[in-house]
Amino acid sequence: MFKQAIIDLISKKTSLRKEDLLNLIEIPPNSELGDYSFPCFILSKKEKKAPNLIAEHLVKQLHNKLPKEIETISSSGPYLNFFINKKLLAENILKINSKFGKTNLGKKRTICIDFSHPNIGKPMHIGHIRSTIIGDSLMRIYNFLNYNPIGINYLGDVGLHIGKLIVAYELWLDKNALKKDPVTELLRLYVKFCGEEKSEIREGMEEEFQDNEWTNKAKEKIKLLELGDKKAHKIWDEIRESSLEGFKKIYDILDVNFDDWRGQSNFSIKGKDIVALALEKGLAKRENDGAVYVLLNEKDPDSKKYVLRSNETASYITQDLGAAVERYKKYKFDKMIYVVDFRQEDHFKALFKILEILKYDFIPKMHHLKFGTIKFGNEIFATREGNVILLEDVLNKTIDKAKDEIKKRQTKGDAEKVGVGAIKYIILKNEPIKDVQFSWESALSFEGNTGPYLQYSYARASSIIKKAKNKNFNKSKIKINKLEKSEELLIKKISDFPEIVINAGEKMNPSLIANYSHELCQLFNEFYHNCPVLKTKDKAQEAFRLRLIDSFRTCLQNALHLLGIEVMDEM
Ligand code: ARG
C-alpha cells in the first residue's frame, strides 16, 4: 500500500503508466537510501535529459506534495529515494490478520502444474522429491494469489517396466506381502525380474531393442495391454492400485494433493490422433519403416524428432502431445507449468516446438520449470534396492532424527512436523535450477537458514504471547513513539511480504519466500534481543511490542504455509 502511494505519486507527474511503475520501483540495497527508490533512467531516455537532473527536478516538484504515506524524498545520483512514514506503516502492520499477503492477482485464472509424476509399480525415490515439493509450494502460492491452480499427477503408467512387473506378478506374487506393504512387494517383484533378465541383457543396447527371453516376455505383456487383453489389464489395475496406495501414504505425510491423476496411458490415443492429423497436413513425415517424425528446424534435415515408433505405438512425446492439447481443451489454462528435472530440457523444447509447428496457439503459456539434482554427499544410506534412495526411507529417517534432536534438547515439538519441515525447507530455499546439497545435519539444525530455525522462531514468539495472555494487549491503547531501529526493520520486513509472494508466483520461485522467511526471523530475533518486551515499565510500549510480535507470527505462519511447512506453538 505504501508502494502504491509512490506509484500514484510518480504517475501523476510523469508519462509512466502505473503497471510499468510497479516493476520499476526498487528496494534500495541499504535503508540509508530510503525504503523505496525509483531509477530515473527510463525517463532520461524519453526526455533526453540526464537521469540525475530528472531525479533532482522531481524532488523539487514533489517534496511539498507528499501523501501521508511518504515522509520525505531525496535524490541520490539517478535515483529518487522515498522514506516512508514509519509510524503509519507500524499502525498498518499491527492490524494484519490471517489474510495478510493475499491478493486477487490471479482473478481465478487457471494454472496447471504437472508435478511429482512417479512411475506406477516403482517406489518414489529421491528423484521425485524436488518436483513434489516445488510443485506443491507453487500450488499454495497460486492459491494464495487467487489463481485457480490445478495439480496434475501425470503418472508414469506405461512402458516396459510395467510389462516386466506383470510378468513378475504372475510368477512370484506374494499376496499377503502385497496387502501388508505394497511398495516393498512390488519392488521385490521388479528387482527379482531384473535379476533374472540381467544375465541376458546386451550392454549398450536400448531397452526397446533387447531381444532375449525375459525382455520379450515383458514386451509381450505390453502388446497384450495395448490390445485390451482382460487378464493383463486386471493385473495392471491391481499394480496401479497398490502403487497409488504407497504414493498416497507419502503424499499424506507431505500434505500434498492433486486434482488430476491421469497418467501417460490416458493420452496415447489422443497423441496418435494429433500425429495422424499432422501427417495429413504434411507437417509430419513417415519413414520407410513406418516411424513418424517432425522436423524441428525446417532447414536442418538432422533435426528429426520422432513422434511415433515404427510399430505404431505411442512414445513419451506422443503422449505429452496428447496431454498438452487435452489439458488446454479441458482447463483453458493461462499457464501450464511442468516441474521436471533439467535433464528433460530437450524433451520439452521439442514438445513446445512441435506444438508450435502444428499451430497450437497456447505455446506461450507453457513453461518447463527445470530443477537440478539433489546430492547426498558422503551420507551413508542403506537402501532397499541398492542404488536408489527411496523417498519413504528419507522421510522416516528424517523424522527419526528430528525425534532424537527434540529429545536431546529436552523440548516439546512434533517430530513429524519438524522433520517434514526440514526436508521441505532445504529443498525450497534453493532456487529450483540449482543443485541441492542434502545432509541431515544441515537440514535439521535449529540454527542458520533451516526449517527448524524458522519453526523455532515461531514457537518463541508464541511463548511470549502466551506469557502475556492475560494482559489484554490486543485491547490496550497503542501509542507509537519513536521506533527503535530493530522495530523499524522488523516492521518494514513484514510489510514486504505481499510483494514477495507476487514475485515468487511470477518467477515460479518459492525460494524467494523461503529466504524471505529466514530474513524475517533473523530480524525478529534481533528485535527480541534488543527490545525488552515483558520487562518494560511502559505499558503502551509493551502492548505495542506484543502486537508487533503477534503480527510477526501471522506473517511467518502465512509464509511457511506457502512452503507447506507447519508451525507449532511449542518446540
Ligand atoms: N514420469 C516422467 C519421468 O519419470 C516425468 C513426467 C513429467 N511430465 C510430463 N508431462 N512429461 O521421467
Coordinates of C-alpha atoms and ligand atoms in Angstrom, one line a residue:
M1 CA 0.0 0.0 0.0
F2 CA 3.0 2.3 0.6
K3 CA 4.4 1.3 -2.8
Q4 CA 1.0 2.1 -4.3
A5 CA 1.2 5.6 -2.9
I6 CA 4.6 6.1 -4.5
I7 CA 3.3 4.7 -7.8
D8 CA 0.3 7.1 -7.7
L9 CA 2.6 10.0 -7.0
I10 CA 5.0 9.3 -9.8
S11 CA 2.4 8.5 -12.3
K12 CA 0.8 11.9 -11.7
K13 CA 4.0 13.8 -12.5
T14 CA 5.3 11.7 -15.4
S15 CA 4.1 9.9 -18.5
L16 CA 4.7 6.5 -17.0
R17 CA 1.9 4.0 -16.6
K18 CA 1.1 2.5 -13.1
E19 CA 1.5 -1.1 -14.4
D20 CA 5.0 -0.3 -15.5
L21 CA 5.9 1.6 -12.4
L22 CA 5.0 -1.4 -10.3
N23 CA 8.1 -3.2 -11.7
L24 CA 10.3 -0.1 -11.9
I25 CA 10.3 0.8 -8.2
E26 CA 13.1 -0.9 -6.3
I27 CA 14.0 -1.6 -2.7
P28 CA 17.5 0.0 -2.2
P29 CA 20.3 -2.1 -1.0
N30 CA 20.5 -0.3 2.3
S31 CA 18.0 1.7 4.3
E32 CA 20.1 4.9 4.3
L33 CA 19.0 5.3 0.8
G34 CA 15.3 5.1 1.6
D35 CA 12.7 2.4 1.7
Y36 CA 12.0 2.5 -2.0
S37 CA 13.7 4.1 -4.9
F38 CA 12.8 5.0 -8.5
P39 CA 15.6 4.9 -11.0
C40 CA 15.2 7.7 -13.5
F41 CA 16.9 6.1 -16.5
I42 CA 13.7 5.3 -18.2
L43 CA 12.6 9.0 -18.1
S44 CA 16.1 10.1 -19.2
K45 CA 15.6 8.2 -22.5
K46 CA 12.2 9.7 -23.0
E47 CA 13.0 13.2 -22.1
K48 CA 16.6 13.2 -23.4
K49 CA 17.9 14.6 -20.2
A50 CA 20.5 13.3 -17.7
P51 CA 18.8 11.0 -15.1
N52 CA 20.3 12.8 -12.1
L53 CA 18.9 16.1 -13.3
I54 CA 15.5 14.4 -13.6
A55 CA 15.8 13.0 -10.1
E56 CA 16.6 16.4 -8.7
H57 CA 13.8 18.1 -10.6
L58 CA 11.3 15.5 -9.3
V59 CA 12.4 16.1 -5.8
K60 CA 11.7 19.9 -6.2
Q61 CA 8.4 19.2 -7.8
L62 CA 7.1 16.7 -5.3
H63 CA 8.6 17.4 -1.9
N64 CA 5.7 19.6 -0.7
K65 CA 3.0 17.5 -2.2
L66 CA 3.7 14.2 -0.4
P67 CA 0.8 11.9 0.7
K68 CA 0.7 10.8 4.3
E69 CA 2.4 7.5 3.5
I70 CA 5.6 9.2 2.5
E71 CA 7.7 11.2 5.0
T72 CA 10.4 12.6 2.8
I73 CA 12.1 12.2 -0.6
S74 CA 15.6 12.8 -1.8
S75 CA 17.7 12.2 -4.8
S76 CA 21.0 10.4 -5.0
G77 CA 22.5 10.4 -8.5
P78 CA 20.0 9.0 -10.9
Y79 CA 17.7 7.7 -8.1
L80 CA 14.7 9.2 -6.5
N81 CA 14.5 7.9 -2.9
F82 CA 11.4 7.6 -0.8
F83 CA 11.4 7.5 3.0
I84 CA 8.0 6.2 4.2
N85 CA 6.1 7.2 7.2
K86 CA 7.1 4.5 9.7
K87 CA 4.5 5.2 12.3
L88 CA 1.7 4.9 9.8
L89 CA 3.3 1.7 8.5
A90 CA 3.6 0.4 12.0
E91 CA -0.1 1.1 12.6
N92 CA -1.0 -0.8 9.5
I93 CA 1.3 -3.8 10.4
L94 CA -0.3 -4.1 13.8
K95 CA -3.7 -4.6 12.1
I96 CA -2.8 -7.5 9.8
N97 CA -4.7 -10.8 10.0
S98 CA -4.6 -14.3 8.6
K99 CA -5.4 -12.9 5.1
F100 CA -2.2 -10.9 5.1
G101 CA -0.4 -11.2 1.7
K102 CA -3.4 -12.5 -0.2
T103 CA -4.3 -10.6 -3.3
N104 CA -6.6 -11.0 -6.2
L105 CA -3.8 -11.0 -8.8
G106 CA -5.0 -14.3 -10.3
K107 CA -8.6 -13.4 -10.7
K108 CA -9.4 -17.1 -10.7
R109 CA -7.4 -17.7 -13.9
T110 CA -6.3 -21.3 -14.2
I111 CA -2.7 -22.5 -13.8
C112 CA -2.0 -26.2 -14.4
I113 CA 1.0 -27.7 -12.6
D114 CA 2.4 -31.0 -13.7
F115 CA 4.4 -32.3 -10.8
S116 CA 5.6 -35.3 -8.8
H117 CA 4.6 -37.8 -11.5
P118 CA 6.1 -41.0 -10.1
N119 CA 6.1 -44.3 -12.1
I120 CA 3.5 -46.9 -11.3
G121 CA 4.9 -50.1 -10.0
K122 CA 8.1 -48.4 -8.7
P123 CA 8.6 -46.7 -5.4
M124 CA 9.0 -43.0 -5.2
H125 CA 12.7 -42.2 -4.9
I126 CA 14.7 -39.2 -4.1
G127 CA 14.5 -38.0 -7.7
H128 CA 10.8 -37.2 -7.1
I129 CA 11.2 -35.1 -4.1
R130 CA 12.1 -31.8 -5.6
S131 CA 9.3 -31.9 -8.2
T132 CA 6.8 -32.9 -5.5
I133 CA 7.8 -30.2 -3.0
I134 CA 8.3 -27.3 -5.5
G135 CA 5.1 -28.2 -7.3
D136 CA 3.1 -28.2 -4.1
S137 CA 4.6 -24.9 -3.0
L138 CA 3.6 -23.3 -6.3
M139 CA 0.0 -24.7 -5.8
R140 CA -0.1 -23.0 -2.5
I141 CA 1.3 -19.7 -3.8
Y142 CA -1.1 -19.5 -6.7
N143 CA -4.0 -20.4 -4.5
F144 CA -3.0 -17.6 -2.2
L145 CA -2.9 -15.1 -5.1
N146 CA -6.4 -16.3 -6.1
Y147 CA -5.5 -18.2 -9.2
N148 CA -7.2 -21.5 -9.8
P149 CA -4.3 -23.9 -9.6
I150 CA -4.8 -27.5 -10.9
G151 CA -2.4 -30.1 -9.6
I152 CA -1.7 -32.8 -12.2
N153 CA 0.0 -36.0 -11.3
Y154 CA 1.0 -37.4 -14.7
L155 CA 1.7 -40.9 -13.6
G156 CA 4.2 -43.0 -15.5
D157 CA 1.8 -45.9 -16.1
V158 CA 3.2 -47.2 -19.4
G159 CA 6.4 -48.6 -20.7
L160 CA 8.4 -51.7 -20.5
H161 CA 8.8 -51.6 -16.7
I162 CA 5.0 -52.3 -16.5
G163 CA 5.4 -55.3 -18.7
K164 CA 8.2 -56.6 -16.5
L165 CA 6.1 -56.2 -13.4
I166 CA 3.1 -58.0 -15.0
V167 CA 5.4 -61.0 -15.8
A168 CA 6.8 -61.0 -12.2
Y169 CA 3.4 -60.6 -10.7
E170 CA 2.1 -63.7 -12.5
L171 CA 5.1 -65.7 -11.5
W172 CA 6.1 -64.7 -8.0
L173 CA 3.4 -62.5 -6.3
D174 CA 3.1 -63.0 -2.5
K175 CA -0.5 -61.7 -2.0
N176 CA -0.1 -61.2 1.8
A177 CA 3.0 -59.2 1.4
L178 CA 1.3 -57.0 -1.2
K179 CA -1.5 -56.3 1.2
K180 CA 0.8 -55.5 4.1
D181 CA 3.3 -53.4 2.3
P182 CA 2.5 -52.9 -1.4
V183 CA 5.6 -50.8 -2.2
T184 CA 8.1 -53.3 -0.8
E185 CA 6.4 -56.2 -2.5
L186 CA 6.2 -54.5 -5.9
L187 CA 9.8 -53.5 -5.6
R188 CA 10.8 -57.1 -4.7
L189 CA 9.0 -58.3 -7.8
Y190 CA 10.7 -55.8 -10.0
V191 CA 14.1 -56.4 -8.6
K192 CA 13.6 -60.2 -9.0
F193 CA 12.6 -59.7 -12.6
C194 CA 15.7 -57.5 -13.3
G195 CA 17.9 -60.1 -11.6
E196 CA 16.6 -62.9 -13.9
E197 CA 16.9 -60.6 -17.0
K198 CA 20.3 -59.2 -16.2
S199 CA 22.5 -62.0 -17.5
E200 CA 20.8 -61.9 -20.8
I201 CA 20.9 -58.1 -21.3
R202 CA 23.2 -56.9 -24.1
E203 CA 25.1 -53.9 -22.8
G204 CA 24.9 -50.6 -24.6
M205 CA 21.7 -51.5 -26.4
E206 CA 18.4 -49.7 -25.8
E207 CA 15.8 -51.5 -23.9
E208 CA 13.3 -51.4 -26.8
F209 CA 15.7 -53.4 -28.9
Q210 CA 16.8 -56.0 -26.4
D211 CA 15.9 -59.5 -27.7
N212 CA 16.0 -62.1 -25.0
E213 CA 13.6 -64.5 -23.3
W214 CA 12.8 -62.2 -20.3
T215 CA 12.6 -58.8 -22.1
N216 CA 10.5 -60.4 -24.8
K217 CA 8.1 -61.7 -22.2
A218 CA 7.7 -58.2 -20.9
K219 CA 7.1 -56.8 -24.4
E220 CA 4.5 -59.4 -25.0
K221 CA 2.6 -58.2 -21.9
I222 CA 2.7 -54.6 -23.2
K223 CA 1.3 -55.7 -26.5
L224 CA -1.5 -57.6 -24.7
L225 CA -2.2 -54.4 -22.7
E226 CA -2.5 -52.3 -25.8
L227 CA -4.8 -54.9 -27.4
G228 CA -7.1 -54.6 -24.4
D229 CA -6.4 -58.1 -23.0
K230 CA -8.6 -58.5 -19.9
K231 CA -6.1 -60.6 -17.8
A232 CA -3.2 -58.2 -18.4
H233 CA -5.5 -55.3 -17.7
K234 CA -6.7 -56.8 -14.4
I235 CA -3.1 -57.2 -13.2
W236 CA -2.2 -53.7 -14.4
D237 CA -5.1 -52.3 -12.4
E238 CA -4.0 -54.1 -9.3
I239 CA -0.5 -52.9 -9.7
R240 CA -1.7 -49.4 -10.2
E241 CA -4.0 -49.5 -7.1
S242 CA -1.2 -50.9 -4.9
S243 CA 1.2 -48.3 -6.1
L244 CA -1.2 -45.5 -5.5
E245 CA -1.7 -46.7 -2.0
G246 CA 2.0 -46.4 -1.4
F247 CA 2.2 -43.0 -3.1
K248 CA -0.7 -41.7 -1.1
K249 CA 1.0 -42.6 2.1
I250 CA 3.8 -40.3 1.2
Y251 CA 1.6 -37.5 -0.1
D252 CA -0.3 -37.7 3.3
I253 CA 2.9 -37.2 5.2
L254 CA 3.9 -34.4 3.0
D255 CA 0.3 -33.0 2.8
V256 CA 0.4 -32.8 -1.0
N257 CA -2.8 -33.0 -3.1
F258 CA -3.7 -33.4 -6.7
D259 CA -6.8 -32.6 -8.8
D260 CA -6.0 -34.8 -11.8
W261 CA -4.4 -38.2 -11.6
R262 CA -4.5 -39.2 -15.3
G263 CA -1.3 -40.9 -16.3
Q264 CA 0.5 -41.2 -19.6
S265 CA -1.6 -44.1 -20.8
N266 CA -4.6 -41.9 -21.0
F267 CA -3.1 -39.8 -23.8
S268 CA -1.7 -42.4 -26.2
I269 CA -4.8 -42.3 -28.5
K270 CA -5.1 -38.5 -28.4
G271 CA -1.4 -38.2 -29.2
K272 CA -1.7 -40.6 -32.1
D273 CA -4.7 -38.6 -33.4
I274 CA -2.6 -35.5 -33.4
V275 CA 0.2 -37.2 -35.2
A276 CA -2.2 -38.5 -37.8
L277 CA -3.5 -35.0 -38.4
A278 CA 0.0 -33.7 -38.7
L279 CA 0.7 -36.3 -41.3
E280 CA -2.4 -35.3 -43.2
K281 CA -1.4 -31.7 -43.2
G282 CA 2.2 -32.6 -44.3
L283 CA 3.6 -31.2 -41.1
A284 CA 4.9 -34.6 -40.1
K285 CA 6.6 -37.3 -42.3
R286 CA 6.7 -41.0 -42.3
E287 CA 10.0 -43.0 -42.7
N288 CA 10.1 -46.2 -44.8
D289 CA 10.0 -48.3 -41.6
G290 CA 6.8 -46.6 -40.5
A291 CA 8.1 -44.3 -37.8
V292 CA 6.8 -40.7 -37.9
Y293 CA 8.9 -37.6 -37.3
V294 CA 8.6 -33.8 -37.3
L295 CA 11.5 -31.6 -38.5
L296 CA 12.1 -29.2 -35.6
N297 CA 14.1 -26.9 -37.9
E298 CA 12.8 -26.9 -41.5
K299 CA 16.2 -26.2 -42.9
D300 CA 18.0 -28.9 -41.0
P301 CA 17.4 -32.5 -42.1
D302 CA 19.1 -33.7 -39.0
S303 CA 16.6 -32.1 -36.7
K304 CA 14.1 -35.0 -36.8
K305 CA 12.1 -35.7 -33.7
Y306 CA 10.2 -39.0 -33.8
V307 CA 6.6 -38.7 -32.6
L308 CA 5.5 -42.3 -33.3
R309 CA 7.5 -45.5 -33.2
S310 CA 7.9 -47.7 -36.3
N311 CA 5.5 -50.3 -34.7
E312 CA 2.9 -47.5 -34.5
T313 CA 3.0 -47.4 -30.7
A314 CA 3.0 -44.1 -28.8
S315 CA 6.1 -42.9 -27.1
Y316 CA 6.8 -40.4 -24.3
I317 CA 6.5 -37.4 -26.6
T318 CA 3.3 -38.7 -28.4
Q319 CA 1.6 -38.9 -25.0
D320 CA 2.8 -35.5 -23.9
L321 CA 1.4 -34.0 -27.2
G322 CA -1.9 -35.6 -26.4
A323 CA -1.9 -34.5 -22.8
A324 CA -1.0 -30.9 -23.6
V325 CA -3.8 -30.5 -26.1
E326 CA -6.3 -32.3 -23.9
R327 CA -5.4 -30.2 -20.9
Y328 CA -5.8 -27.0 -22.8
K329 CA -9.2 -28.2 -24.0
K330 CA -10.3 -29.2 -20.5
Y331 CA -8.8 -26.4 -18.4
K332 CA -8.3 -23.4 -20.8
F333 CA -5.2 -22.7 -18.7
D334 CA -3.5 -19.4 -18.5
K335 CA -0.2 -21.1 -17.7
M336 CA 0.9 -24.7 -17.8
I337 CA 4.0 -25.5 -15.7
Y338 CA 5.9 -28.7 -16.0
V339 CA 8.0 -29.2 -12.9
V340 CA 10.5 -31.6 -14.3
D341 CA 14.2 -32.4 -13.9
F342 CA 16.6 -30.3 -16.1
R343 CA 17.7 -33.4 -17.9
Q344 CA 14.4 -33.3 -19.8
E345 CA 15.1 -29.9 -21.3
D346 CA 15.4 -31.2 -24.8
H347 CA 12.2 -33.1 -24.5
F348 CA 10.2 -30.1 -23.5
K349 CA 11.9 -27.8 -26.1
A350 CA 10.9 -30.4 -28.7
L351 CA 7.4 -30.7 -27.3
F352 CA 6.8 -27.0 -27.4
K353 CA 8.4 -26.6 -30.9
I354 CA 6.2 -29.4 -32.3
L355 CA 3.0 -27.9 -30.9
E356 CA 4.1 -24.6 -32.5
I357 CA 4.7 -26.2 -35.8
L358 CA 1.3 -27.8 -35.5
K359 CA -0.1 -24.3 -35.0
Y360 CA -1.5 -24.6 -31.5
D361 CA -1.6 -21.1 -30.1
F362 CA -1.2 -21.8 -26.4
I363 CA 2.5 -22.4 -26.6
P364 CA 3.5 -19.1 -24.9
K365 CA 1.6 -20.3 -21.8
M366 CA 3.8 -23.4 -21.4
H367 CA 6.8 -23.5 -19.2
H368 CA 9.3 -26.1 -18.3
L369 CA 10.4 -25.3 -14.7
K370 CA 13.7 -27.1 -14.5
F371 CA 15.3 -28.2 -11.3
G372 CA 18.7 -29.5 -10.6
T373 CA 20.0 -32.6 -8.7
I374 CA 19.8 -33.4 -5.0
K375 CA 23.1 -34.6 -3.8
F376 CA 23.6 -36.7 -0.7
G377 CA 27.3 -36.0 -0.4
N378 CA 29.0 -38.5 1.9
E379 CA 25.9 -39.6 3.7
I380 CA 25.8 -43.3 4.2
F381 CA 22.4 -44.6 3.2
A382 CA 21.4 -48.1 3.1
T383 CA 18.6 -48.6 0.5
R384 CA 16.4 -51.5 -0.2
E385 CA 17.3 -51.6 -3.9
G386 CA 21.0 -50.9 -3.6
N387 CA 21.2 -47.9 -5.9
V388 CA 18.1 -45.8 -5.4
I389 CA 17.3 -43.8 -2.3
L390 CA 13.7 -44.3 -1.5
L391 CA 11.7 -41.3 -0.6
E392 CA 9.9 -43.1 2.2
D393 CA 13.2 -44.1 3.8
V394 CA 14.5 -40.5 3.7
L395 CA 11.3 -39.2 5.3
N396 CA 11.3 -41.8 8.0
K397 CA 14.9 -41.3 8.7
T398 CA 14.5 -37.5 8.9
I399 CA 11.5 -37.8 11.3
D400 CA 13.5 -40.2 13.5
K401 CA 16.4 -37.8 13.6
A402 CA 14.1 -35.0 14.5
K403 CA 12.8 -37.1 17.3
D404 CA 16.3 -37.6 18.6
E405 CA 17.1 -33.9 18.3
I406 CA 13.9 -32.9 20.2
K407 CA 14.8 -35.4 23.0
K408 CA 18.3 -34.1 23.2
R409 CA 17.2 -30.5 23.5
Q410 CA 14.5 -31.6 26.0
T411 CA 11.9 -29.6 24.2
K412 CA 8.4 -30.2 23.0
G413 CA 7.6 -30.3 19.3
D414 CA 6.1 -32.6 16.9
A415 CA 8.9 -34.7 15.2
E416 CA 6.9 -35.2 12.0
K417 CA 6.3 -31.5 11.6
V418 CA 9.9 -30.7 12.3
G419 CA 11.3 -33.5 10.1
V420 CA 9.0 -32.8 7.1
G421 CA 9.5 -29.0 7.5
A422 CA 13.3 -29.6 7.5
I423 CA 13.2 -31.5 4.2
K424 CA 10.8 -29.1 2.5
Y425 CA 12.8 -26.1 3.6
I426 CA 16.2 -27.4 2.4
I427 CA 14.7 -28.0 -1.0
L428 CA 12.7 -24.8 -1.3
K429 CA 15.4 -22.4 0.0
N430 CA 17.4 -23.3 -3.1
E431 CA 16.4 -21.9 -6.4
P432 CA 14.9 -24.7 -8.5
I433 CA 17.7 -24.7 -11.1
K434 CA 20.5 -25.0 -8.5
D435 CA 21.7 -28.3 -7.1
V436 CA 20.7 -29.1 -3.5
Q437 CA 23.4 -30.4 -1.2
F438 CA 21.5 -32.5 1.3
S439 CA 22.7 -33.5 4.7
W440 CA 20.7 -34.3 7.8
E441 CA 22.9 -32.1 9.9
S442 CA 22.3 -29.0 7.8
A443 CA 18.6 -29.8 7.3
L444 CA 17.8 -30.4 11.0
S445 CA 19.9 -27.8 12.7
F446 CA 18.0 -25.4 14.9
E447 CA 20.3 -22.6 13.8
G448 CA 21.0 -21.0 10.5
N449 CA 18.9 -21.0 7.3
T450 CA 16.9 -24.1 8.2
G451 CA 13.3 -25.2 8.6
P452 CA 13.6 -25.9 12.4
Y453 CA 15.1 -22.4 12.9
L454 CA 12.0 -20.9 11.4
Q455 CA 9.7 -23.1 13.3
Y456 CA 11.6 -22.4 16.5
S457 CA 11.3 -18.6 15.9
Y458 CA 7.6 -19.0 15.6
A459 CA 7.4 -21.0 18.8
R460 CA 9.5 -18.5 20.6
A461 CA 7.1 -15.7 19.6
S462 CA 4.2 -17.9 20.7
S463 CA 5.6 -18.4 24.1
I464 CA 6.0 -14.7 24.7
I465 CA 2.4 -14.2 23.6
K466 CA 1.3 -17.0 25.9
K467 CA 3.0 -15.4 28.9
A468 CA 1.2 -12.1 28.2
K469 CA -2.1 -13.8 27.6
N470 CA -3.9 -12.1 30.5
K471 CA -2.5 -8.7 29.7
N472 CA -5.3 -8.0 27.2
F473 CA -2.7 -6.3 24.9
N474 CA -5.0 -6.6 21.9
K475 CA -7.4 -4.2 23.5
S476 CA -5.0 -1.8 25.2
K477 CA -4.3 1.6 23.7
I478 CA -1.3 1.8 21.5
K479 CA 1.0 4.8 21.4
I480 CA 3.7 4.7 18.8
N481 CA 6.6 6.8 19.9
K482 CA 9.9 6.9 18.2
L483 CA 10.6 3.4 16.9
E484 CA 13.8 1.6 17.7
K485 CA 15.9 0.6 14.7
S486 CA 15.2 -3.1 15.2
E487 CA 11.5 -2.4 15.5
E488 CA 11.6 -0.4 12.3
L489 CA 13.4 -3.1 10.4
L490 CA 11.1 -5.8 11.5
I491 CA 8.0 -3.7 10.6
K492 CA 9.4 -2.9 7.2
K493 CA 10.3 -6.6 6.5
I494 CA 6.8 -7.7 7.4
S495 CA 5.4 -5.1 5.0
D496 CA 7.4 -6.6 2.2
F497 CA 5.6 -9.9 2.4
P498 CA 2.8 -9.3 -0.1
E499 CA 5.2 -8.2 -2.8
I500 CA 7.5 -11.2 -2.2
V501 CA 4.6 -13.6 -2.7
I502 CA 3.7 -11.9 -6.0
N503 CA 7.3 -12.1 -7.1
A504 CA 7.6 -15.8 -6.2
G505 CA 4.4 -16.5 -8.2
E506 CA 5.6 -14.6 -11.2
K507 CA 9.0 -16.1 -11.2
M508 CA 7.8 -19.6 -10.2
N509 CA 10.3 -19.5 -7.5
P510 CA 9.4 -20.4 -3.9
S511 CA 13.0 -19.8 -2.8
L512 CA 12.1 -16.1 -2.6
I513 CA 9.6 -16.8 0.1
A514 CA 11.9 -19.3 1.9
N515 CA 14.8 -16.9 2.1
Y516 CA 12.4 -14.0 3.0
S517 CA 11.2 -16.1 5.9
H518 CA 14.7 -16.6 7.1
E519 CA 15.5 -12.9 7.0
L520 CA 12.2 -12.1 8.7
C521 CA 13.1 -14.5 11.6
Q522 CA 16.6 -13.0 11.9
L523 CA 15.1 -9.6 12.3
F524 CA 12.6 -10.8 14.8
N525 CA 15.3 -12.4 16.9
E526 CA 17.4 -9.2 16.7
F527 CA 14.3 -7.2 17.8
Y528 CA 13.7 -9.6 20.6
H529 CA 17.3 -9.4 21.7
N530 CA 17.3 -5.5 21.6
C531 CA 13.9 -4.6 22.8
P532 CA 12.6 -5.8 26.2
V533 CA 9.0 -6.8 25.8
L534 CA 7.6 -8.0 29.1
K535 CA 10.2 -6.2 31.2
T536 CA 9.4 -2.7 30.1
K537 CA 7.6 -0.4 32.5
D538 CA 5.8 1.5 29.8
K539 CA 2.5 -0.3 29.3
A540 CA 1.7 1.3 26.0
Q541 CA 5.1 0.2 24.6
E542 CA 4.6 -3.3 26.0
A543 CA 1.3 -3.6 24.2
F544 CA 2.8 -2.2 21.0
R545 CA 5.7 -4.8 21.1
L546 CA 3.3 -7.7 21.9
R547 CA 1.2 -6.8 19.0
L548 CA 4.2 -6.5 16.8
I549 CA 5.2 -10.0 17.8
D550 CA 1.7 -11.2 17.0
S551 CA 1.9 -9.6 13.5
F552 CA 5.3 -11.3 13.0
R553 CA 3.7 -14.6 13.9
T554 CA 0.9 -14.1 11.4
C555 CA 3.3 -13.1 8.6
L556 CA 5.6 -16.0 9.3
Q557 CA 2.8 -18.5 9.5
N558 CA 1.5 -17.4 6.1
A559 CA 4.9 -17.5 4.6
L560 CA 5.6 -21.0 5.9
H561 CA 2.1 -22.1 4.8
L562 CA 3.2 -21.3 1.3
L563 CA 6.1 -23.6 1.7
G564 CA 3.9 -26.3 3.1
I565 CA 5.6 -26.1 6.5
E566 CA 3.6 -26.3 9.7
V567 CA 4.2 -24.2 12.7
M568 CA 4.0 -25.2 16.4
D569 CA 3.3 -23.1 19.5
E570 CA 5.8 -25.1 21.5
M571 CA 9.0 -26.5 20.4
Ligands
ARG1 N1 7.3 -39.7 -15.2 C1 8.2 -38.9 -16.1 C2 9.7 -39.4 -15.7 O1 9.9 -40.0 -14.7 C3 8.1 -37.5 -15.9 C4 6.8 -36.8 -16.4 C5 6.9 -35.4 -16.5 N2 5.8 -34.8 -17.1 C6 5.5 -34.8 -18.3 N3 4.4 -34.2 -18.7 N4 6.3 -35.3 -19.2 O2 10.6 -39.1 -16.5

